[in-house]
Coordinates of C-alpha atoms in Angstrom, one line a residue:
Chain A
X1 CA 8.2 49.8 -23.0
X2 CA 7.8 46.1 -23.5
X3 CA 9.5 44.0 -20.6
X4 CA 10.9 40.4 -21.4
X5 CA 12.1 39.6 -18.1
X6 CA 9.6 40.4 -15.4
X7 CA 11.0 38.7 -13.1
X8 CA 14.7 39.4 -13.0
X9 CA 16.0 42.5 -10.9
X10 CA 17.2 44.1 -13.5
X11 CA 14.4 43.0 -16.2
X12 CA 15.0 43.2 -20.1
X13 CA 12.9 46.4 -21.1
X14 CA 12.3 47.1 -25.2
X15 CA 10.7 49.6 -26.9
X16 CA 9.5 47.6 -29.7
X17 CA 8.3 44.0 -29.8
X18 CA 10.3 43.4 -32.7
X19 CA 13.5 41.6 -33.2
X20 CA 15.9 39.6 -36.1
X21 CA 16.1 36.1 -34.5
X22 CA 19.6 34.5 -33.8
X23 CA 21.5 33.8 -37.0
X24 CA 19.3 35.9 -38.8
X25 CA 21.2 39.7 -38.9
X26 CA 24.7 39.1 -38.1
X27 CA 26.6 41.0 -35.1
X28 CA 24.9 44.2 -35.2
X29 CA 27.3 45.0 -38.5
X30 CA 25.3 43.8 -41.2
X31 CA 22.3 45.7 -42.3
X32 CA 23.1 49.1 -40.3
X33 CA 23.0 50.4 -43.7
X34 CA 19.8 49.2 -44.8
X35 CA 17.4 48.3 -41.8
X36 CA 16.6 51.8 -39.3
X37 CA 17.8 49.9 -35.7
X38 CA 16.1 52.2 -34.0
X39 CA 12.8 50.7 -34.1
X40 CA 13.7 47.4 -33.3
X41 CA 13.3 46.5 -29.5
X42 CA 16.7 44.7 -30.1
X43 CA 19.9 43.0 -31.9
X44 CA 19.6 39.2 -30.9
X45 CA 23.5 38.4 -32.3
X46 CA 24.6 35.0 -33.9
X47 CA 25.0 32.4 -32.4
X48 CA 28.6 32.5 -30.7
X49 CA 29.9 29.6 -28.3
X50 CA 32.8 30.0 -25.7
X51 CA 35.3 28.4 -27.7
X52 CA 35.8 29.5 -31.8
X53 CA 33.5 26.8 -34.2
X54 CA 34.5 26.2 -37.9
X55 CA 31.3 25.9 -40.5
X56 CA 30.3 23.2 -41.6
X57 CA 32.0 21.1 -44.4
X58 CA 30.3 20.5 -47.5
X59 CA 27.1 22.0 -48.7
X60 CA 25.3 24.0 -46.3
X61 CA 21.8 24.9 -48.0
X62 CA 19.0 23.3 -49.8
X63 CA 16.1 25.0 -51.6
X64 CA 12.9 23.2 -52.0
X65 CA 9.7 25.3 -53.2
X66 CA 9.4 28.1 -50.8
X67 CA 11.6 26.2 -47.9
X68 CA 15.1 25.4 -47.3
X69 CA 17.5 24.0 -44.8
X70 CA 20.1 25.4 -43.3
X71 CA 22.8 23.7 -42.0
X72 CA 25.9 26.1 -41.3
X73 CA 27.5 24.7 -38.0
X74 CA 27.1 27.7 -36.4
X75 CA 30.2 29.0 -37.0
X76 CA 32.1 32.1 -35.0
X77 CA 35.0 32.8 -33.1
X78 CA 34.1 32.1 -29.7
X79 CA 32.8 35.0 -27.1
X80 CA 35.9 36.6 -26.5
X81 CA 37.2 37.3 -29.8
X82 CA 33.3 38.6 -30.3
X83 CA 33.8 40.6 -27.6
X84 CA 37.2 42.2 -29.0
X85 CA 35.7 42.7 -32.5
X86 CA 31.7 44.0 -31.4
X87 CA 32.2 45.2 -28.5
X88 CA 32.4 48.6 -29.3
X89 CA 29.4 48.0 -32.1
X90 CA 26.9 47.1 -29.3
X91 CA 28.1 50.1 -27.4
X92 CA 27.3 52.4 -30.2
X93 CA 23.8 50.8 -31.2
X94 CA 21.0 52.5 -30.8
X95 CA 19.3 49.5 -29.2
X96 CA 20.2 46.8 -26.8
X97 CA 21.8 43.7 -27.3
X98 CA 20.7 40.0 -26.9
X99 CA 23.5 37.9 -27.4
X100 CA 22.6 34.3 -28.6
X101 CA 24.7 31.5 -26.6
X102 CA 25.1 28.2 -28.1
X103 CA 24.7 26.3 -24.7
X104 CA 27.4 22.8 -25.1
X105 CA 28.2 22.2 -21.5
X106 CA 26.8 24.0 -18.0
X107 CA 30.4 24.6 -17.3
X108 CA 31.3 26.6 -20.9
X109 CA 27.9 28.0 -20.5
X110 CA 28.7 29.6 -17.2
X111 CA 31.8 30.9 -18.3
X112 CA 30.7 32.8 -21.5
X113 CA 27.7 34.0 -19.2
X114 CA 29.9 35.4 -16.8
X115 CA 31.8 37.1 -19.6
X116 CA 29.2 38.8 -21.0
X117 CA 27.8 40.6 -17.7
X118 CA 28.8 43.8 -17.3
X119 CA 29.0 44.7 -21.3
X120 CA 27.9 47.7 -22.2
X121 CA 24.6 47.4 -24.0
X122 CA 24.4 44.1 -23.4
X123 CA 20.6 43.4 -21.7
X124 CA 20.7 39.7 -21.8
X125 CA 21.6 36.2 -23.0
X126 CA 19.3 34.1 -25.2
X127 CA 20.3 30.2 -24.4
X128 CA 20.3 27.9 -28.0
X129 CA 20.1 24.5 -26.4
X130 CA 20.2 21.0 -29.2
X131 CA 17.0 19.4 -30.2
X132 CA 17.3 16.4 -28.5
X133 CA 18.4 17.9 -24.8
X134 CA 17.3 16.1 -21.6
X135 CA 14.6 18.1 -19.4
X136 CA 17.5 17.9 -17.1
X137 CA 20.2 18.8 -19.1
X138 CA 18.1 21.9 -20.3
X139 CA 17.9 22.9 -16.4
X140 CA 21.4 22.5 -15.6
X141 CA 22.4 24.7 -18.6
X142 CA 19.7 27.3 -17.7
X143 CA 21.3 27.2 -14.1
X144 CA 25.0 27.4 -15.2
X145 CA 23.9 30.3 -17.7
X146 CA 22.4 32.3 -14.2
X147 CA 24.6 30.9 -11.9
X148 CA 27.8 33.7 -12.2
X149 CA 26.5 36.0 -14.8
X150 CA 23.5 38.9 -14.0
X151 CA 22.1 39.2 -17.3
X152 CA 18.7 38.0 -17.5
X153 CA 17.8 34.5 -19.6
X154 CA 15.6 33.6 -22.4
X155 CA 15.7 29.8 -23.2
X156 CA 15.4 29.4 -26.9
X157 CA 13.1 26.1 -26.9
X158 CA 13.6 23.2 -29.8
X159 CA 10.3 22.9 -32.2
X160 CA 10.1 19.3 -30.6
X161 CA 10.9 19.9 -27.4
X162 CA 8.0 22.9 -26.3
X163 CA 5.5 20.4 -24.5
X164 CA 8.6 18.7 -22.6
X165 CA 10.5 22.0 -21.8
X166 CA 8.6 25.3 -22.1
X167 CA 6.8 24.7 -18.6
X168 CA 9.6 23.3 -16.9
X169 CA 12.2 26.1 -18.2
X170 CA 10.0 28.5 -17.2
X171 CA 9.4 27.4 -13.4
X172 CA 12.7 26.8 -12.8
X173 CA 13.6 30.2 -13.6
X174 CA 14.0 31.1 -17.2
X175 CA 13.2 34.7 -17.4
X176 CA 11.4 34.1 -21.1
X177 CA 11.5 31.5 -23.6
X178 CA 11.6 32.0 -27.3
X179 CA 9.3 29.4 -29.0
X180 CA 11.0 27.8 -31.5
X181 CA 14.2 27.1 -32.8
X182 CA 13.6 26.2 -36.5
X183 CA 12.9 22.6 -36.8
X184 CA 15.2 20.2 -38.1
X185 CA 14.9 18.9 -41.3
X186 CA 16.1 16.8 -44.7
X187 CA 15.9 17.8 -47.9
X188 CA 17.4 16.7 -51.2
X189 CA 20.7 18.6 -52.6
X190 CA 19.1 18.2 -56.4
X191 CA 22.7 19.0 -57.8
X192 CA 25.3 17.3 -55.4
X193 CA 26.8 14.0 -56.6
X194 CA 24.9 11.1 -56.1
X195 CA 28.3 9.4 -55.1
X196 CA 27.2 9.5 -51.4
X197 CA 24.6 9.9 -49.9
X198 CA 25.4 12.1 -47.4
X199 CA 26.3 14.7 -50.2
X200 CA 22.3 14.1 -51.9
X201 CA 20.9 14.9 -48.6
X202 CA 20.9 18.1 -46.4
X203 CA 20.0 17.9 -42.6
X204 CA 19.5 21.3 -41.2
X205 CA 16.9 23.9 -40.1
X206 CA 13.8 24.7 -41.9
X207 CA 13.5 28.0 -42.9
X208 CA 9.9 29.1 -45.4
X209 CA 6.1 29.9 -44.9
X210 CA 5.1 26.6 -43.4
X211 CA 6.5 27.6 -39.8
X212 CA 4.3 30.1 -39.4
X213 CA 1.0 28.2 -38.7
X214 CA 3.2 25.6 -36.8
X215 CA 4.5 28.4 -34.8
X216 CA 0.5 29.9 -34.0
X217 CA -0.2 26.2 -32.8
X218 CA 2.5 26.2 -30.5
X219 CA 2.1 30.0 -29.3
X220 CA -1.7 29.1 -29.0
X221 CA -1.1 26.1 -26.8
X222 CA 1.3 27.4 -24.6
X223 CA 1.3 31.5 -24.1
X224 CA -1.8 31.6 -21.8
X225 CA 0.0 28.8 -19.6
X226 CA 3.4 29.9 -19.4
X227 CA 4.5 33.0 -16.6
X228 CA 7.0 34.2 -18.8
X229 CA 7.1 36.0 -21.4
X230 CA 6.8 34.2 -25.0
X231 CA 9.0 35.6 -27.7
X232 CA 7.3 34.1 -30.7
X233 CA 9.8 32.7 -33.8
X234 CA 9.1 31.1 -36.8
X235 CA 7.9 32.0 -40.7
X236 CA 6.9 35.2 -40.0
X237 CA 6.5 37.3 -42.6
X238 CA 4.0 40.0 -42.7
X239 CA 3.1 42.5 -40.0
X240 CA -0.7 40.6 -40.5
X241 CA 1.7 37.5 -39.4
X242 CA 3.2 39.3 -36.3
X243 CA 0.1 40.8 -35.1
X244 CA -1.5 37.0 -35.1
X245 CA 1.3 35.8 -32.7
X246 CA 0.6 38.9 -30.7
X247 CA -2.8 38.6 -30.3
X248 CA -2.4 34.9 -29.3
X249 CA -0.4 35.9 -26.4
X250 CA 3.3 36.8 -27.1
X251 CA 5.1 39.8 -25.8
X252 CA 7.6 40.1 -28.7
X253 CA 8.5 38.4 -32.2
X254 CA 12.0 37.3 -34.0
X255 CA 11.9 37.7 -37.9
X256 CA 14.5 34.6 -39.3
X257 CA 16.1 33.9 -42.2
X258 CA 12.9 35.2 -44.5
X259 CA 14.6 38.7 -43.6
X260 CA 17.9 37.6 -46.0
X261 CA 15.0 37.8 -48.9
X262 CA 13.7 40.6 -47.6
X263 CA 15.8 43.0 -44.9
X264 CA 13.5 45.9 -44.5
X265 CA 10.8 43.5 -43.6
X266 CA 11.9 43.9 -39.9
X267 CA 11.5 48.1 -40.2
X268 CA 8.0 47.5 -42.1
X269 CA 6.7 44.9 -39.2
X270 CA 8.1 47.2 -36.1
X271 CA 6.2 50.1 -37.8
X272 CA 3.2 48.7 -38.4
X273 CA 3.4 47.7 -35.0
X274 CA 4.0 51.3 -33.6
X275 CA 1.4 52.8 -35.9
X276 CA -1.3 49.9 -34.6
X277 CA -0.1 50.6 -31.0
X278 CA -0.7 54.6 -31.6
X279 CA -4.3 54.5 -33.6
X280 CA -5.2 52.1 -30.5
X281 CA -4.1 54.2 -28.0
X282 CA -5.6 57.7 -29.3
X283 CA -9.1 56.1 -29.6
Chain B
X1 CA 27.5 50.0 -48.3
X2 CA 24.6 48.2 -48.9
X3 CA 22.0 49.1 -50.7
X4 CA 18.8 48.0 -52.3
X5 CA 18.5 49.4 -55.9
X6 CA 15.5 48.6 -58.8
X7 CA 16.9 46.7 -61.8
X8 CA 15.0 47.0 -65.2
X9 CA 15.0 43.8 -66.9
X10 CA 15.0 44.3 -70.7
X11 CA 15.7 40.9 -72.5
X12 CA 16.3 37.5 -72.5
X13 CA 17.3 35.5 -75.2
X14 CA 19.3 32.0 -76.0
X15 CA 23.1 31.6 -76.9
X16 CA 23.6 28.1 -76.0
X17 CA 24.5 26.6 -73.8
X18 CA 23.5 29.8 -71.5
X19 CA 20.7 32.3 -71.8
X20 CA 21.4 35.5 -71.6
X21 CA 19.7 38.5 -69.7
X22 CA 20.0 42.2 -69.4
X23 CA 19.0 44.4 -66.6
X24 CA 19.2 48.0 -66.6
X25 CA 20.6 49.6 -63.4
X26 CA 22.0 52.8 -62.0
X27 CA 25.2 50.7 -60.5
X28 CA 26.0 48.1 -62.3
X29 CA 28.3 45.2 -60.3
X30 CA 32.0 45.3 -61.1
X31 CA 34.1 41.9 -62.9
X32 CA 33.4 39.1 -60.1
X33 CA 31.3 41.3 -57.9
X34 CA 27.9 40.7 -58.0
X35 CA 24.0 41.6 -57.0
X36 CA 21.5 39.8 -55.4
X37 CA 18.4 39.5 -56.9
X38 CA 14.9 38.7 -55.7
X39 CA 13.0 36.3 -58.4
X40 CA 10.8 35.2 -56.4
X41 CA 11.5 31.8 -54.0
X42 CA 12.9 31.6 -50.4
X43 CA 16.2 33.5 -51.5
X44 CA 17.6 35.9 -53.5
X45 CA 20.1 34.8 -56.2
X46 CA 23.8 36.0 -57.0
X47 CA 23.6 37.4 -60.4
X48 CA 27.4 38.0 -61.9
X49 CA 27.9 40.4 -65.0
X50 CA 28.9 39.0 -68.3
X51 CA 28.9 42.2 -69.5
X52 CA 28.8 45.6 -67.8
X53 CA 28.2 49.3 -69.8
X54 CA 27.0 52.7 -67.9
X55 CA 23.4 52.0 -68.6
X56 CA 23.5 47.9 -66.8
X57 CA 24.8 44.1 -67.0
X58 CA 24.4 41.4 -68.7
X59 CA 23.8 37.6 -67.1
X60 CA 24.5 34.2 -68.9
X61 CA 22.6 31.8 -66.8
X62 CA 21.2 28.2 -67.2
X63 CA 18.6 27.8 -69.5
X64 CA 15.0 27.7 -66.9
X65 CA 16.8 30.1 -64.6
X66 CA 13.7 32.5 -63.0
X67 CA 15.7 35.3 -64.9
X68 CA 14.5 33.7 -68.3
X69 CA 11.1 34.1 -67.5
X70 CA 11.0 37.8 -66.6
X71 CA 8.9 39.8 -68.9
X72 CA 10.3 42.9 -70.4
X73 CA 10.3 46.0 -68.3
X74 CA 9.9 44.1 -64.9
X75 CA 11.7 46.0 -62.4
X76 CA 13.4 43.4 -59.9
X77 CA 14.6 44.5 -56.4
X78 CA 18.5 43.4 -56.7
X79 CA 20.4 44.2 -53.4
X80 CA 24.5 45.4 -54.0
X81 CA 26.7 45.8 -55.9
X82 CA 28.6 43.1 -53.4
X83 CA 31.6 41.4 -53.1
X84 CA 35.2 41.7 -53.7
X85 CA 36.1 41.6 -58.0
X86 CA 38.6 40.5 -59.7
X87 CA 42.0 42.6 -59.2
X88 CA 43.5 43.5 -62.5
X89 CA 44.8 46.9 -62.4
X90 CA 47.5 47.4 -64.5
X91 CA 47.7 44.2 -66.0
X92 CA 49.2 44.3 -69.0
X93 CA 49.0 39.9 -69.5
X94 CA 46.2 38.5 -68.6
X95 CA 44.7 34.4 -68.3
X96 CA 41.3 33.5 -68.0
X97 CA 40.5 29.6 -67.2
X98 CA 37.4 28.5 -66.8
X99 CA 34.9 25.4 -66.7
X100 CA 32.0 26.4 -69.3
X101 CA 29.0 26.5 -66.4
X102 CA 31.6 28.8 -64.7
X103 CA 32.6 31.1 -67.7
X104 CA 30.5 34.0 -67.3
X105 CA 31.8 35.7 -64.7
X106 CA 34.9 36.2 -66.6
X107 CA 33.9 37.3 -69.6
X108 CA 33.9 41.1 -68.2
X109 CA 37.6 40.5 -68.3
X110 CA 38.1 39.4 -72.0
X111 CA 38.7 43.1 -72.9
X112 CA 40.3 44.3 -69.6
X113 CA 44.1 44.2 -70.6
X114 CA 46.2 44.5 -74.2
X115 CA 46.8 40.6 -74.7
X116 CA 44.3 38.5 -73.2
X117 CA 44.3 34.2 -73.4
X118 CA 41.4 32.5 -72.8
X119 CA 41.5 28.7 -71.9
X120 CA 37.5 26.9 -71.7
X121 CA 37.2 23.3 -70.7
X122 CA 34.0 21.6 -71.2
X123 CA 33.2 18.0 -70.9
X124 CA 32.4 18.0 -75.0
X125 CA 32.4 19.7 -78.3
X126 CA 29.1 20.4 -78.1
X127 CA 29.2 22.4 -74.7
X128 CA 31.7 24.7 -76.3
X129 CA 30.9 28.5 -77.5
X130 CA 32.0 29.2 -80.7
X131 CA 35.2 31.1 -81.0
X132 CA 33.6 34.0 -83.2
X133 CA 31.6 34.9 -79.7
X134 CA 35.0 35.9 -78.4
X135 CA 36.7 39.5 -79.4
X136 CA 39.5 38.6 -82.0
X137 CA 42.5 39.6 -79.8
X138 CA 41.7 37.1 -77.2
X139 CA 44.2 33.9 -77.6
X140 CA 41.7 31.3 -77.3
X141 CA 42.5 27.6 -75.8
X142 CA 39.5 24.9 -76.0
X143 CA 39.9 21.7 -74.0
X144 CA 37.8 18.9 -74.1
X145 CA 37.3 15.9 -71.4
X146 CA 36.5 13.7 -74.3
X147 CA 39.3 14.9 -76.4
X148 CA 36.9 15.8 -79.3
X149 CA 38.1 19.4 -79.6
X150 CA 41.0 21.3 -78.7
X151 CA 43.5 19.8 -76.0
X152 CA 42.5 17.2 -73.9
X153 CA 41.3 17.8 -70.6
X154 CA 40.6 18.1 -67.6
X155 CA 43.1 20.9 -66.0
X156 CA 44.5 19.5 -64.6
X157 CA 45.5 15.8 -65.3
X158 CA 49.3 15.0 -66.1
X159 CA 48.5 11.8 -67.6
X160 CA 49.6 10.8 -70.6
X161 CA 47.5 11.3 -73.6
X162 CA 46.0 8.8 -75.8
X163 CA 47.5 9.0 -79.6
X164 CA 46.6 12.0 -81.5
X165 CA 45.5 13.6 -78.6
X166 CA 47.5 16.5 -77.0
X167 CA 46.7 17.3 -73.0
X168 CA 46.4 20.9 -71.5
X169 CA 48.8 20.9 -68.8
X170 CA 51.7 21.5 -71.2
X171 CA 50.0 24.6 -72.2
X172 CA 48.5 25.7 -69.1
X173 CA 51.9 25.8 -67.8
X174 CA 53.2 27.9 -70.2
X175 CA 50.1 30.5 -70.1
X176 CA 50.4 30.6 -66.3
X177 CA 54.6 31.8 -67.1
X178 CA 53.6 34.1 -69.6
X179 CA 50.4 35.6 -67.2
X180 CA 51.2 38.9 -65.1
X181 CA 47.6 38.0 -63.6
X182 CA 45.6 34.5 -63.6
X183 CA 41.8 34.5 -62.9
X184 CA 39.9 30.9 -62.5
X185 CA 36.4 30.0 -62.2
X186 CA 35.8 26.4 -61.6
X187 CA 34.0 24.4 -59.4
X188 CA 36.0 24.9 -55.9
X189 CA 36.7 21.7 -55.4
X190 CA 39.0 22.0 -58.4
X191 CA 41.2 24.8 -56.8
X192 CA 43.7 23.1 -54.4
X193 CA 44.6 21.3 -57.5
X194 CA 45.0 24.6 -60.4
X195 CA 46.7 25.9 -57.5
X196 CA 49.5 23.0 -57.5
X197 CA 50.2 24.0 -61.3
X198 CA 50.2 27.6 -60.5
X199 CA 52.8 26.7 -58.0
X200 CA 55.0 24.4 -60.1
X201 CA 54.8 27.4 -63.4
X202 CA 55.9 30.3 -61.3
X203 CA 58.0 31.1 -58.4
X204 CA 57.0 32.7 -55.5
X205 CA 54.1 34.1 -57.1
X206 CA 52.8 38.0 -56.1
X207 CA 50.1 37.8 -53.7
X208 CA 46.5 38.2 -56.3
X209 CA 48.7 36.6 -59.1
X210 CA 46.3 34.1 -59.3
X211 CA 42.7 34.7 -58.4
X212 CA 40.0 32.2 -58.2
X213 CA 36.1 32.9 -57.9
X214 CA 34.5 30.9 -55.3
X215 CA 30.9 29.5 -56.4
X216 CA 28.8 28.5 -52.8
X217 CA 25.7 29.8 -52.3
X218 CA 25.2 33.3 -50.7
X219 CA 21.7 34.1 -48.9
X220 CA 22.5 37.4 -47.3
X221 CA 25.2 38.8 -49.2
X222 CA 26.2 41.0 -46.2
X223 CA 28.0 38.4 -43.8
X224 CA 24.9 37.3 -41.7
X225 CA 24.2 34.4 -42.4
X226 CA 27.4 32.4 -42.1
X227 CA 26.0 30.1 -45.1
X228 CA 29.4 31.1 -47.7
X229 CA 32.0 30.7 -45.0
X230 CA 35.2 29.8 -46.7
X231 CA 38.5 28.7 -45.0
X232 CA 41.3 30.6 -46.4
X233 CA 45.5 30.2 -45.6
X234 CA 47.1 32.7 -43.1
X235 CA 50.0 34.6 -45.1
X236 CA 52.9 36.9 -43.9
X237 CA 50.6 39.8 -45.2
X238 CA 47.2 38.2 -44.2
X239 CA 45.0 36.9 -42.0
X240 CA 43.5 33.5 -42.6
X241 CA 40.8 31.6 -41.1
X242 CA 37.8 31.9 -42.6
X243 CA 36.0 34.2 -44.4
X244 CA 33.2 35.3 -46.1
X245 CA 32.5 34.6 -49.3
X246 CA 29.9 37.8 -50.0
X247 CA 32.0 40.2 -48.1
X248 CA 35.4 39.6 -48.3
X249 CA 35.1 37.1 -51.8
X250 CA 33.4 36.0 -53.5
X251 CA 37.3 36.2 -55.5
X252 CA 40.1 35.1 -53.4
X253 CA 43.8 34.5 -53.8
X254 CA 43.9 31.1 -55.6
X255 CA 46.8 30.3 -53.6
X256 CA 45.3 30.7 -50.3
X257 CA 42.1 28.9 -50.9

């Protein structure tokens, strides 16, 4: 077993170091009939937020070679309607649950923490904080995500904000920190009006291949001087990829949006994985 | 459920303004359902059948679609069938309205009930089909934005007409009154508005008397991605809020769009 939270009482044990990253696989619903769960290490859910969020208005994707933004709004019905629908889902799946939380305020954040504990199936929360948090904002959101709820907490750290937060969040108690979020980025809507140009332009985040050596820079930097465990995300898309973030220090990898191209990629990664881990072991 | 199947890809060949491609697979999409298809780039694309048989579909697509450059006998990974169709059992009258980049997705339907009428609007003459592509039976309406063939367009404009001109609406109505079923693809923007008419031409319309396909792009096609979200009216009967295109569309009930 791998364990992402070494340091919490309960600790966050998997039995495979790979996962779908946030907004990448749904609510445990999705690709049940295509992907084999069971050698995941575990369903990290969409986003959800303690109060329901509409999409976004307007065009929510751009293409552009081999990368796109996203831009959705993170859209869902807030935990407790989550809880209504899934609940029973995550009881039933055949691996443990990381539910994402969009973190707005510490006080929300404490309250959809303390909602989730005592879920069945549910191992622990990943926090989403914005790109441009405050060191201290970051903190105060990481505290009012531990302060009433037991479920141990990975802090999913912004692409620009890994040098600034990844060492505080994880002395002040984060119990591992996903490096990145997909960076935010423009990129032309080639057939929106050019009446605005709000509607020729798409902020979001950047989803293709060029994440991935961004994502070895960052994991190089930082795994050796972090004590949590690093949960690597970002363009990965090969088990050659995954072993590279392995080897440069993290304990487990999220597959993003490559995997709507591609779903099985996630069972061909953990596989590899498993059948790297079992030629090692036997020599 | 989902699955991934191997499509065959046989031809491609021009019939302005679209191209058209065939793909041999074991289950083809129905009317206004569709597959997802890996061509290479970041995402699969939505591929809708503009004609379906035992054997496969056909696709009308833009001309320099990756589709056109498939060589024969290339076997492309297409995830589905997906979506919700078009609902048209036991239809016995049936519309069709479409703007001509949205067309295709209908044209499953042109043969799907004993009378048939078929209204196309396209900014020019030049962008319209020729009416010997469409089976005989099908009562054919052509509008024109420009007024240089057929009615004068668009949809849904109750503006006068300039001399010699004659403007849709007149004859939309009337279509909609004879329909027992109405099926639209247009740009979504245009919906709230076709739905007005539909509204002023029939009472108290059935629920699915008018259905409208919703074009937004759809990554996943499963509901994961939260990309083809689409905010639908709450009903007696249903549930609104929104949706998801891929799963529970990508046709909806015009009137609750």
């Amino acid at each position: 077993m791998i364990e992402l939270a070494p340091r919490h009482k309960f600790g966050l044990p998997i039995a495979s170091p790979v996962m779908p990253a946030a907004g990448a696989f749904g609510y445990g619903d999705t690709y049940h009939d295509l992907v084999d769960l069971r050698v995941l290490g575990a369903l990290v859910t969409n986003p959800m937020s303690l109060t329901p969020r509409e999409a976004a208005r307007g065009r929510r994707i751009a293409i552009h070679g081999e990368h796109f933004v996203a831009h959705t709004g993170l859209p869902n019905p807030g935990v407790r309607r989550v809880l209504q629908q899934y609940r029973q889902t995550w009881e039933r799946l055949p691996i443990p649950v990381i539910v994402h939380l969009i973190a707005t305020t510490p006080a929300e954040t404490a309250q959809a923490a303390e909602r989730l504990s005592g879920v069945p199936n549910v191992v622990g929360i990943e926090l989403g904080v914005v790109d441009n948090v405050t060191p201290q904002r970051a903190l105060n959101l990481l505290d009012a995500a531990r302060a009433d709820g037991d479920l141990p907490v990975i802090v999913r750290v912004p692409f620009t904000g890994v040098d600034a937060l990844a060492p505080l969040l994880a002395d002040h108690g984060a119990d591992a920190l996903t490096l990145t979020a997909p960076p935010r980025a423009v990129l032309p809507a080639s057939d929106a009006p050019e009446d605005s140009e709000a509607r020729r332009y798409l902020r979001g985040r950047l989803y293709g291949p060029a994440l991935f050596p961004l994502l070895l820079n960052v994991l190089a930097r930082w795994c050796s001087k972090l004590p949590v465990p690093v949960i690597a995300c970002g363009g990965i898309a090969s088990l050659q990829d995954a072993t590279a973030c392995l080897e440069l220090g993290a304990t487990a990898l999220q597959v993003d949006a490559l995997l709507w191209r591609d779903p099985l990629i996630l069972q061909r990664i953990a596989e590899g994985l498993a059948k790297f881990e079992t030629s090692t072991i036997s020599e | 459920m989902v699955k991934q199947q191997d499509a065959v890809f046989r031809q491609a060949y021009p019939a302005p303004p679209y191209w058209v491609a065939r793909f041999d697979v074991a289950n083809p999409p129905a009317p206004g359902a569709f597959v997802l298809a890996d061509l290479g780039g970041p995402l699969r694309q939505a591929l809708f059948p503009a004609t379906i048989d035992a054997d496969g579909f056909t696709v009308m697509l833009p001309p320099h679609h990756p589709a056109t450059r498939l060589l024969p006998g290339a076997t492309v990974n297409v995830l589905g069938p997906l979506g919700q169709g078009f609902r048209i059992d036991g239809v016995t009258r049936l519309l069709l309205v479409a703007e001509i980049a949205s067309l295709p997705p209908l044209l499953p339907l042109l043969e799907a009930a004993p009378a048939v009428a078929l209204v196309i609007e396209a900014p020019t003459r030049a962008q319209l089909p020729p009416p010997d592509r469409f089976p005989p039976a099908v009562e054919l309406t052509l509008v024109t934005r420009d007024g240089s063939a057929g009615h004068l367009g668009p949809l849904e404009s109750q503006d006068p007409a300039p001399a010699n001109l004659e403007r849709v609406m007149p004859r939309l109505v009337e279509l909609i009154a004879w329909a027992e079923c109405a099926c639209f693809a247009c740009p979504n923007d245009r919906y709230p508005a076709l739905a007005a008419i539909v509204r002023a031409a029939r009472v108290q319309p059935a629920p699915d008397f008018a259905q409208a396909l919703v074009q937004v792009p759809m990554p996943c096609g499963v509901g994961a991605c939260e990309v083809c979200r689409t905010q639908t009216r709450a009903t007696a009967q249903t549930q609104g809020g929104e949706k998801h295109a891929c799963i529970d569309g990508p046709v909806f009930d015009m009137l609750l769009l």
